[in-house]
Coordinates of C-alpha atoms in Angstrom, one line a residue:
M5 CA 53.1 49.6 338.9
S6 CA 56.0 50.6 341.0
W7 CA 59.6 50.5 339.7
Q8 CA 60.6 48.4 342.7
E9 CA 58.4 45.6 341.3
Q10 CA 60.4 45.4 338.1
T11 CA 63.2 42.9 337.8
A12 CA 66.3 43.1 335.6
S13 CA 69.6 41.3 335.5
Y14 CA 72.6 43.2 337.0
S15 CA 76.3 42.4 337.5
L16 CA 78.2 44.5 340.0
P17 CA 80.8 46.7 338.4
W18 CA 83.1 46.2 341.4
K19 CA 84.0 43.3 343.7
P20 CA 82.0 43.8 346.9
A21 CA 83.8 43.7 350.3
P22 CA 83.5 40.4 352.2
H23 CA 81.5 42.0 355.0
C24 CA 78.9 43.2 352.4
I25 CA 78.5 39.6 351.1
S26 CA 78.2 38.2 354.6
F27 CA 75.5 40.8 355.5
Y28 CA 73.5 40.1 352.4
S29 CA 73.4 36.4 353.3
G30 CA 72.1 37.3 356.7
L31 CA 75.1 35.9 358.7
V32 CA 76.2 39.1 360.5
P33 CA 74.1 41.5 362.5
F34 CA 75.9 44.8 361.9
A35 CA 75.5 47.3 359.0
P36 CA 78.1 47.4 356.2
T37 CA 80.0 50.6 355.6
L38 CA 79.8 51.6 351.9
P39 CA 82.4 53.9 350.6
P40 CA 81.2 57.4 349.6
E41 CA 82.2 56.8 346.0
V42 CA 79.4 54.2 345.6
E43 CA 76.7 56.8 345.2
H44 CA 78.6 58.5 342.5
I45 CA 79.3 55.2 340.6
I46 CA 75.7 54.1 340.9
S47 CA 74.5 57.3 339.2
F48 CA 76.3 56.2 336.0
L49 CA 74.3 53.0 335.7
P50 CA 71.2 52.6 333.5
V51 CA 67.9 53.2 335.3
R52 CA 66.9 49.5 335.1
D53 CA 70.1 48.5 336.8
V54 CA 69.8 51.1 339.5
V55 CA 66.3 49.7 340.3
A56 CA 67.6 46.1 340.2
L57 CA 70.6 47.0 342.4
G58 CA 68.2 48.5 345.0
Q59 CA 66.4 45.2 345.3
T60 CA 69.5 43.2 346.4
C61 CA 69.6 44.4 350.0
H62 CA 68.3 47.1 352.4
Y63 CA 71.5 49.2 352.3
F64 CA 71.8 49.3 348.5
R65 CA 68.1 50.2 348.4
E66 CA 68.8 53.3 350.6
V67 CA 71.8 54.3 348.4
C68 CA 70.0 53.8 345.1
D69 CA 66.9 55.7 346.4
T70 CA 68.7 58.9 347.4
E71 CA 67.9 62.1 345.6
G72 CA 71.6 62.7 344.8
V73 CA 71.7 59.6 342.7
W74 CA 68.5 60.5 340.8
R75 CA 69.7 64.1 340.4
R76 CA 72.8 62.9 338.5
I77 CA 70.7 60.4 336.5
C78 CA 68.2 63.1 335.6
R79 CA 71.0 65.5 334.5
R80 CA 72.4 62.7 332.3
L81 CA 69.0 61.9 330.7
S82 CA 67.9 65.5 330.2
P83 CA 70.9 67.8 330.2
R84 CA 68.8 70.9 329.5
L85 CA 66.4 70.3 332.3
R86 CA 67.0 73.2 334.8
E87 CA 64.5 72.5 337.4
Q88 CA 63.7 69.2 339.1
G89 CA 59.9 69.7 339.0
S90 CA 57.5 69.1 341.9
G91 CA 56.5 66.2 344.1
V92 CA 57.8 64.4 347.2
R93 CA 60.7 63.0 345.3
P94 CA 61.3 65.6 342.5
W95 CA 64.5 64.3 341.1
K96 CA 63.5 60.7 341.0
R97 CA 60.1 61.6 339.5
A98 CA 61.8 63.8 336.8
A99 CA 64.4 61.0 336.0
I100 CA 61.8 58.3 335.6
L101 CA 59.4 60.6 333.6
N102 CA 62.2 61.2 331.1
Y103 CA 63.4 57.6 331.1
T104 CA 60.0 56.2 330.3
K105 CA 58.7 58.9 327.9
G106 CA 57.9 57.7 324.4
L107 CA 55.3 57.8 321.6
Y108 CA 54.7 54.4 319.9
F109 CA 52.5 53.8 316.8
Q110 CA 51.5 50.9 314.6
A111 CA 50.1 51.6 311.1
F112 CA 47.1 49.6 310.1
G113 CA 48.0 49.3 306.4
G114 CA 51.1 48.4 304.5
R115 CA 53.4 45.4 304.7
R116 CA 55.1 46.2 308.0
R117 CA 52.7 46.0 310.9
C118 CA 55.0 46.4 313.8
L119 CA 55.3 48.9 316.7
S120 CA 57.5 51.9 316.0
K121 CA 58.7 54.7 318.2
S122 CA 58.8 58.4 317.4
V123 CA 61.7 60.7 317.9
A124 CA 62.1 61.7 321.6
P125 CA 63.1 65.4 322.1
L126 CA 65.6 66.1 324.9
L127 CA 63.8 69.3 325.8
A128 CA 60.6 67.4 326.8
H129 CA 60.1 66.8 330.5
G130 CA 58.1 63.5 330.3
Y131 CA 54.9 63.2 328.2
R132 CA 51.6 64.2 329.7
R133 CA 49.1 63.9 326.8
F134 CA 49.1 63.8 323.0
L135 CA 46.8 64.3 320.1
P136 CA 47.2 63.2 316.4
T137 CA 45.9 65.5 313.7
K138 CA 45.5 65.1 310.0
D139 CA 49.3 65.2 309.2
H140 CA 51.2 65.4 312.5
V141 CA 51.2 64.7 316.3
F142 CA 51.2 67.2 319.1
I143 CA 52.6 66.3 322.6
L144 CA 52.4 68.3 325.8
D145 CA 55.0 67.6 328.5
Y146 CA 54.9 68.2 332.3
V147 CA 56.3 71.7 332.3
G148 CA 53.8 73.1 329.7
T149 CA 55.9 72.8 326.5
L150 CA 53.9 71.8 323.5
F151 CA 55.8 69.9 320.8
F152 CA 55.0 69.6 317.1
F153 CA 55.9 66.2 315.8
K154 CA 56.1 66.2 312.0
N155 CA 55.7 63.4 309.5
A156 CA 58.4 63.7 306.7
L157 CA 60.2 62.0 303.9
V158 CA 63.5 60.5 305.2
S159 CA 66.2 58.4 303.7
S160 CA 66.4 54.8 305.0
T161 CA 69.6 52.9 305.7
L162 CA 69.3 51.3 302.2
G163 CA 69.2 54.7 300.6
Q164 CA 65.5 54.6 299.9
I165 CA 63.2 57.6 300.4
Q166 CA 60.3 56.6 302.7
W167 CA 57.5 58.4 304.5
K168 CA 58.0 58.3 308.3
R169 CA 55.7 59.3 311.1
A170 CA 56.7 61.7 313.9
C171 CA 60.4 61.7 312.9
R172 CA 61.1 65.4 313.4
Y173 CA 59.9 67.9 316.0
V174 CA 59.8 71.6 316.9
V175 CA 58.6 73.5 319.9
L176 CA 55.2 74.9 319.1
C177 CA 54.8 77.0 322.2
R178 CA 55.5 77.1 326.0
G179 CA 53.3 77.8 329.0
A180 CA 50.5 75.5 327.7
K181 CA 48.0 74.0 330.0
D182 CA 45.9 72.0 327.6
F183 CA 45.0 71.7 324.0
A184 CA 42.2 70.3 321.7
S185 CA 41.1 70.0 318.1
D186 CA 38.1 68.8 316.2
P187 CA 36.5 66.1 318.4
R188 CA 35.6 63.8 315.6
C189 CA 37.4 60.5 315.3
D190 CA 38.5 61.2 311.7
T191 CA 41.7 63.3 311.9
V192 CA 41.0 64.8 308.4
Y193 CA 38.7 67.3 310.1
R194 CA 41.4 68.5 312.6
K195 CA 42.6 71.5 310.7
Y196 CA 43.2 73.8 313.7
L197 CA 44.8 73.3 317.1
Y198 CA 43.4 75.2 320.1
V199 CA 45.9 75.7 322.9
L200 CA 45.0 76.9 326.4
A201 CA 48.0 78.8 327.7
T202 CA 49.2 81.4 330.2
R203 CA 50.9 84.5 328.9
E204 CA 52.3 87.6 330.6
Q205 CA 50.3 90.7 329.7
L206 CA 51.4 94.3 330.2
G207 CA 49.6 96.3 332.8
V208 CA 47.1 99.0 332.1
A209 CA 48.2 102.5 331.3
G210 CA 49.8 104.3 334.3
T211 CA 51.0 101.1 336.0
T212 CA 54.2 99.2 335.8
G213 CA 54.8 95.5 335.6
S214 CA 52.8 92.7 334.0
R215 CA 50.5 89.9 335.2
A216 CA 49.7 86.4 333.9
C217 CA 46.5 86.0 331.9
D218 CA 45.0 82.8 330.4
C219 CA 44.4 82.8 326.7
V220 CA 43.5 80.5 323.8
E221 CA 45.8 80.4 320.8
V222 CA 44.7 78.8 317.5
Y223 CA 47.4 77.2 315.3
L224 CA 47.2 75.6 311.9
Q225 CA 48.0 71.9 312.3
S226 CA 49.7 71.7 308.9
S227 CA 52.4 74.4 309.5
G228 CA 52.2 75.3 313.2
Q229 CA 51.4 78.9 312.3
R230 CA 49.4 80.9 314.8
V231 CA 46.3 82.4 313.2
F232 CA 44.1 83.6 316.1
K233 CA 44.4 84.5 319.8
M234 CA 41.9 85.4 322.5
T235 CA 42.9 86.6 326.0
F236 CA 40.8 86.4 329.1
H237 CA 40.7 88.6 332.2
H238 CA 43.4 87.9 334.7
S239 CA 40.9 86.9 337.4
M240 CA 39.8 83.8 335.4
S241 CA 42.0 80.7 335.5
F242 CA 41.2 77.7 333.3
K243 CA 42.6 74.1 333.4
Q244 CA 40.9 72.3 330.5
I245 CA 39.5 73.0 327.0
V246 CA 37.3 70.8 324.8
L247 CA 35.5 71.5 321.5
V248 CA 32.0 70.6 320.4
G249 CA 29.8 71.5 317.4
Q250 CA 30.3 72.1 313.7
E251 CA 33.0 74.3 312.1
T252 CA 30.7 77.3 311.6
Q253 CA 29.4 77.1 315.2
R254 CA 32.4 75.7 317.1
A255 CA 31.8 75.9 320.8
L256 CA 34.9 76.1 323.1
L257 CA 34.2 74.8 326.6
L258 CA 36.6 76.0 329.3
L259 CA 36.8 74.4 332.8
T260 CA 38.0 76.8 335.5
E261 CA 40.1 75.8 338.6
E262 CA 36.9 76.2 340.7
G263 CA 35.0 73.6 338.6
K264 CA 32.8 76.0 336.6
I265 CA 32.2 75.6 332.8
Y266 CA 32.3 78.6 330.5
S267 CA 31.8 78.6 326.7
L268 CA 32.2 80.8 323.7
V269 CA 31.5 80.2 320.0
V270 CA 33.8 80.9 317.0
N271 CA 33.5 80.4 313.3
E272 CA 36.5 78.3 312.2
T273 CA 36.0 79.2 308.5
Q274 CA 36.9 82.8 309.3
L275 CA 39.9 82.2 311.6
D276 CA 42.4 82.6 308.8
Q277 CA 41.1 86.1 307.9
P278 CA 43.2 88.9 309.4
R279 CA 40.7 90.8 311.6
S280 CA 39.9 91.5 315.2
Y281 CA 36.6 90.9 316.9
T282 CA 35.1 90.3 320.3
V283 CA 33.6 87.0 321.4
Q284 CA 31.3 86.5 324.4
L285 CA 32.3 84.2 327.2
A286 CA 29.2 82.8 329.0
L287 CA 28.6 80.4 331.9
R288 CA 27.5 77.0 330.6
K289 CA 24.0 75.8 331.6
V290 CA 25.4 72.9 333.7
S291 CA 27.1 75.4 335.9
H292 CA 24.3 77.9 335.8
C293 CA 21.5 75.5 336.7
L294 CA 23.6 73.3 339.1
P295 CA 25.8 75.9 340.8
H296 CA 26.7 73.4 343.7
L297 CA 28.4 71.1 341.2
R298 CA 32.2 71.2 340.9
V299 CA 33.2 69.7 337.6
A300 CA 36.5 67.8 337.7
C301 CA 37.0 66.9 334.0
M302 CA 35.0 66.8 330.8
A303 CA 35.0 65.0 327.4
S304 CA 33.3 65.8 324.1
N305 CA 32.6 64.7 320.6
Q306 CA 30.9 66.6 317.8
S307 CA 27.4 66.5 319.2
S308 CA 27.6 65.7 322.9
T309 CA 29.6 66.4 326.1
V310 CA 30.2 64.5 329.3
Y311 CA 31.0 66.2 332.7
I312 CA 32.4 64.3 335.6
T313 CA 32.1 66.0 339.0
D314 CA 34.6 65.9 341.9
Q315 CA 32.1 63.6 343.7
G316 CA 32.1 61.1 340.7
G317 CA 28.7 62.1 339.3
V318 CA 28.2 62.1 335.5
Y319 CA 26.2 64.6 333.5
F320 CA 25.4 64.5 329.8
E321 CA 24.7 67.1 327.1
V322 CA 23.4 65.8 323.8
H323 CA 22.7 68.2 320.9
T324 CA 21.3 66.0 318.1
P325 CA 18.3 63.6 318.2
G326 CA 20.1 60.8 316.4
V327 CA 22.9 60.6 318.9
Y328 CA 20.5 60.9 321.8
R329 CA 18.5 57.9 320.5
D330 CA 21.7 55.9 320.2
L331 CA 22.8 56.7 323.7
F332 CA 19.5 56.4 325.6
G333 CA 17.3 54.3 323.3
T334 CA 14.5 56.9 323.2
L335 CA 13.7 60.5 322.4
Q336 CA 11.3 60.9 325.3
A337 CA 13.3 63.5 327.3
F338 CA 15.1 65.2 324.3
D339 CA 14.3 68.9 324.0
P340 CA 15.6 70.4 320.7
L341 CA 15.0 73.9 322.0
D342 CA 17.2 73.3 325.1
Q343 CA 20.1 71.2 324.1
Q344 CA 22.4 72.3 326.9
M345 CA 20.2 70.9 329.7
P346 CA 22.4 68.4 331.6
L347 CA 21.2 64.9 332.1
A348 CA 22.3 62.9 335.1
L349 CA 23.4 59.3 334.7
S350 CA 22.4 56.8 337.4
L351 CA 25.5 54.9 338.4
P352 CA 26.3 52.6 341.4
A353 CA 29.6 54.2 342.4
K354 CA 31.9 57.2 341.9
I355 CA 33.2 57.6 338.3
L356 CA 36.9 58.3 337.9
F357 CA 37.3 58.8 334.1
C358 CA 35.4 58.2 330.8
A359 CA 35.8 57.8 327.1
L360 CA 33.3 59.2 324.6
G361 CA 32.8 57.9 321.1
Y362 CA 30.5 59.1 318.4
N363 CA 27.4 57.3 319.7
H364 CA 28.7 55.2 322.6
L365 CA 30.3 55.9 326.0
G366 CA 32.6 54.1 328.4
L367 CA 32.9 54.8 332.1
V368 CA 35.3 53.5 334.8
D369 CA 34.3 53.7 338.5
E370 CA 36.3 53.8 341.7
F371 CA 36.4 50.0 341.9
G372 CA 37.8 49.6 338.4
R373 CA 34.6 48.4 336.9
I374 CA 33.9 49.3 333.2
F375 CA 30.4 50.4 332.2
M376 CA 29.4 50.9 328.5
Q377 CA 26.3 52.6 327.1
G378 CA 25.0 53.5 323.6
N379 CA 24.9 52.1 320.1
N380 CA 26.2 48.5 319.8
R381 CA 25.7 47.8 316.1
Y382 CA 29.2 46.5 315.7
G383 CA 29.7 45.1 319.2
Q384 CA 31.6 48.2 320.3
L385 CA 30.3 47.9 323.8
G386 CA 32.0 44.6 324.4
T387 CA 29.0 43.0 326.0
G388 CA 29.2 39.8 323.9
D389 CA 26.2 40.8 321.7
K390 CA 25.0 43.5 319.4
M391 CA 22.1 44.9 321.4
D392 CA 22.1 48.6 322.1
R393 CA 22.2 49.7 325.8
G394 CA 20.2 52.7 326.9
E395 CA 21.8 52.8 330.3
P396 CA 25.3 52.0 331.7
T397 CA 26.0 48.3 331.5
Q398 CA 28.9 46.6 333.3
V399 CA 31.4 44.6 331.3
H400 CA 32.0 41.9 334.0
Y401 CA 35.1 40.3 332.6
L402 CA 37.2 43.5 332.5
Q403 CA 38.5 45.3 335.6
R404 CA 40.9 48.0 336.6
P405 CA 41.9 49.4 333.2
I406 CA 44.8 51.8 332.7
A407 CA 43.1 53.6 329.9
L408 CA 39.9 53.4 327.9
W409 CA 39.2 54.8 324.4
C410 CA 36.0 54.9 322.3
G411 CA 36.0 55.6 318.6
L412 CA 33.5 55.7 315.8
N413 CA 32.5 52.0 316.0
H414 CA 35.1 50.2 318.1
S415 CA 36.5 50.5 321.7
L416 CA 40.0 49.9 323.1
V417 CA 41.1 49.1 326.7
L418 CA 44.7 49.2 328.0
S419 CA 45.0 46.7 330.9
Q420 CA 47.7 45.3 333.1
G421 CA 48.0 41.6 333.9
L422 CA 48.9 39.9 337.2
D423 CA 52.5 39.7 336.1
F424 CA 52.5 43.5 335.5
S425 CA 52.7 43.1 331.7
K426 CA 50.5 45.4 329.6
E427 CA 48.0 44.2 327.0
L428 CA 45.6 45.9 324.6
L429 CA 42.1 44.7 324.3
G430 CA 39.5 45.7 321.7
C431 CA 36.0 45.1 320.5
G432 CA 33.7 46.3 317.7
C433 CA 34.4 46.7 314.0
G434 CA 37.7 45.2 312.8
A435 CA 37.6 46.7 309.2
G436 CA 40.7 48.4 308.0
G437 CA 42.9 46.6 310.5
R438 CA 41.7 48.7 313.5
L439 CA 41.6 45.5 315.6
P440 CA 45.0 43.9 314.8
G441 CA 44.5 40.1 314.7
W442 CA 40.7 40.3 314.5
P443 CA 39.8 41.4 311.0
K444 CA 36.2 40.4 311.4
G445 CA 35.8 42.3 314.6
S446 CA 34.4 41.0 317.9
A447 CA 31.4 41.7 320.1
S448 CA 33.6 41.1 323.2
F449 CA 36.9 42.6 324.3
V450 CA 39.7 40.4 322.9
K451 CA 43.5 40.7 323.1
L452 CA 44.9 42.5 320.1
H453 CA 48.1 41.4 318.4
V454 CA 50.0 44.5 319.5
K455 CA 53.2 44.7 321.5
V456 CA 52.4 47.1 324.3
P457 CA 55.2 49.2 325.9
L458 CA 55.9 48.5 329.5
C459 CA 55.0 52.0 330.7
A460 CA 52.1 52.7 328.3
C461 CA 49.5 55.0 330.0
S462 CA 47.2 56.3 327.2
L463 CA 46.2 55.4 323.7
C464 CA 44.4 56.7 320.6
S465 CA 43.3 55.2 317.3
T466 CA 42.8 56.9 314.0
R467 CA 41.8 55.6 310.6
E468 CA 45.4 54.9 309.6
C469 CA 47.3 54.3 312.9
L470 CA 47.2 53.1 316.5
Y471 CA 49.1 55.4 319.0
M472 CA 50.2 54.6 322.5
L473 CA 51.9 57.1 324.9
S474 CA 54.5 55.8 327.4
S475 CA 55.2 57.7 330.6
H476 CA 55.4 56.6 334.3
D477 CA 54.7 59.1 337.0
I478 CA 55.7 57.8 340.5
E479 CA 53.4 60.5 342.1
H480 CA 50.4 59.0 340.3
H481 CA 49.2 56.0 342.2
P482 CA 46.2 53.8 341.2
A483 CA 43.0 55.2 342.7
Y484 CA 41.0 52.0 342.6
R485 CA 39.4 50.6 345.7
D486 CA 38.6 47.0 346.6
L487 CA 35.0 46.2 345.9
P488 CA 33.1 45.2 349.1
A489 CA 32.4 41.5 349.2
S490 CA 28.6 42.1 349.4
R491 CA 28.7 43.9 346.0
V492 CA 30.7 41.3 344.0
V493 CA 28.7 39.8 341.2
G494 CA 27.5 36.3 342.2
N495 CA 28.3 37.0 345.9
P496 CA 25.1 38.1 347.6
E497 CA 25.4 39.5 351.1
P498 CA 25.3 36.5 353.5
S499 CA 22.6 36.2 356.1
P500 CA 23.5 35.8 359.8
G501 CA 24.7 32.3 360.6
A502 CA 25.2 31.3 357.0
G503 CA 28.4 29.6 355.9
A504 CA 31.0 30.7 353.5
P505 CA 29.7 31.1 349.9
Q506 CA 30.6 28.3 347.6
D507 CA 31.2 30.4 344.5
P508 CA 32.2 33.9 345.6
G509 CA 32.9 35.3 342.2
G510 CA 30.2 33.5 340.2
T511 CA 32.8 31.5 338.3
A512 CA 30.6 28.4 337.9
Q513 CA 27.7 30.4 336.6
A514 CA 29.9 32.2 334.1
C515 CA 31.5 28.9 332.9
E516 CA 28.0 27.4 332.3
E517 CA 27.1 30.5 330.3
Y518 CA 30.3 30.1 328.2
L519 CA 29.5 26.4 327.5
S520 CA 26.0 27.4 326.5
Q521 CA 27.4 29.9 324.0
I522 CA 29.8 27.3 322.6
H523 CA 27.0 24.8 322.2
S524 CA 24.9 27.2 320.3
C525 CA 27.5 27.6 317.6
P526 CA 26.5 25.6 314.5
T527 CA 30.0 24.6 313.1
L528 CA 33.3 23.5 314.6
Q529 CA 35.0 26.7 313.2
D530 CA 32.4 28.9 314.9
R531 CA 33.0 27.1 318.2
M532 CA 36.7 27.6 317.8
E533 CA 36.1 31.3 317.2
K534 CA 33.8 31.6 320.2
M535 CA 36.3 29.8 322.4
K536 CA 39.0 32.3 321.4
E537 CA 36.7 35.1 322.5
I538 CA 35.9 33.4 325.8
V539 CA 39.7 33.0 326.5
G540 CA 39.9 36.8 326.1
W541 CA 37.1 37.3 328.6
M542 CA 38.6 35.1 331.3
P543 CA 40.8 36.8 334.0
L544 CA 44.0 34.9 333.0
M545 CA 47.6 36.0 332.8
A546 CA 48.9 37.2 329.5
A547 CA 51.1 34.1 329.0
Q548 CA 48.2 31.8 329.7
K549 CA 45.9 33.6 327.2
D550 CA 48.7 33.4 324.6
F551 CA 49.0 29.7 325.3
F552 CA 45.3 29.0 324.8
W553 CA 45.1 31.1 321.7
E554 CA 48.1 29.3 320.2
A555 CA 46.7 25.9 321.1
L556 CA 43.3 26.8 319.5
D557 CA 45.0 28.0 316.4
M558 CA 46.8 24.6 316.1
L559 CA 43.6 22.7 316.6
Q560 CA 41.8 24.9 314.1
T561 CA 44.6 24.3 311.5
A562 CA 44.5 20.6 312.1
A563 CA 40.7 20.6 311.6
G564 CA 41.1 22.3 308.2
G565 CA 40.3 25.9 309.3
V566 CA 43.5 27.6 308.0
G567 CA 42.8 31.3 307.6
E568 CA 39.6 31.4 309.6
G569 CA 41.1 32.5 312.9
P570 CA 43.3 35.5 313.7
P571 CA 47.0 35.3 312.9
T572 CA 49.4 34.3 315.6
P573 CA 51.7 37.0 317.1
D574 CA 54.7 35.6 315.2
S575 CA 52.9 36.1 311.8

């Protein structure tokens, strides 16, 4: 979503000259002459008003889009920012990154179930990624500063002492590239934080100067104290770190800039003991057996790892037979003596990103299609049933997600409507409030009763809380392609001389299937619930979905079904 597509009300702080008004109405053919003070005045406006003013006419657009205006706005938003960053439009990018940054969260328990915002440090240059741990939240910005957001007891406006999340912050370290913790969904296991960083190291004896070396620093998540550090040779440069395995055999997987995977094993139970020892860094089997592959990114949980190559291929490592059976439906190819052997997934297109849960997986391809695979006991695959899938299965009613997240037994999708509004969809187990508005859960992706920030870009769910990170990077454009007409579901490739297809998207067939599902429900209340799920499947605008859900709630209440359906957003 570009900032030029947003609208906002704006009133001019000065009376425009008559020739400007005539030009805007299209009555005169010559360009207006704006005074040089205009650029300086515009820089004092809020960001939304600057964007709105740039939409009034071509000449205001040019003035509002100059780097001088955005440099002053950036200095006002982040006075301590010394450098403008990188990119084609560095000052505009920096200003919008800092204007849209925010961490939002909604607790599942308690009386108040509304979206809250954490404290926003002035030192942060946008938010790149975040990770909640047992007690706190860690956020990495775009210049490599890692922030430690603390939960604390604070005094409310009424003088009461209350526990508040992410209300204080400190700088944990600088020069960070990436960070990771225990990959399990339950944050109680995240005792340590592993930070991949770059540090200046003194030269060898007899030489002068220093050189940059990558290292992994281990911090206690409870206090932020560094307890361990390992430094690598200056010739090796890494860009991502993930963890896999148990605490006593914790494997650190490191992705190099060249796309190779290295690993080393540490014992977390001995990290707090003051001693020095050497660990062995070895090439992972996926890079050893398939040297031609260039890995672009990776994801992990406690017992499996997913590698996505720069060509969009997907390779799997599964280390336990139970998870292997859940993911593939069989143990036929599982070798307990060679658990690092990569398994290739068969997919119809290039994969852009993925989300890995405990025993299920979500994939998003270059056309914005979502594929789910694995255990479906609670409906966490969103396929409308509870049948396990041993191979990637497309979820047809969802396309072009902004973010995808897979947990223990539920999944979340952050999507954007046709009116550029964001909404959060979820499926699977709804126990503990993890699917707000759907306490009984759902086997299909349904809209959750959560107010999503306008610039939300990533999300994460824990046992106690739902987190959403807000940040807009103008240099990051959607990478989705349009699906060729011959590959659209319900639109077979036409033969020569054939006329235009009557149902290019398979809409009629889908509606017949929906009616069949409603007819199979035994009671009126079950049909109402099924209809609510179907509304969530349909490619409607957010306002239209809200209208149908409200209308169905009214009909359900009139039929005597109070309390059966999900609460309305107002409740």
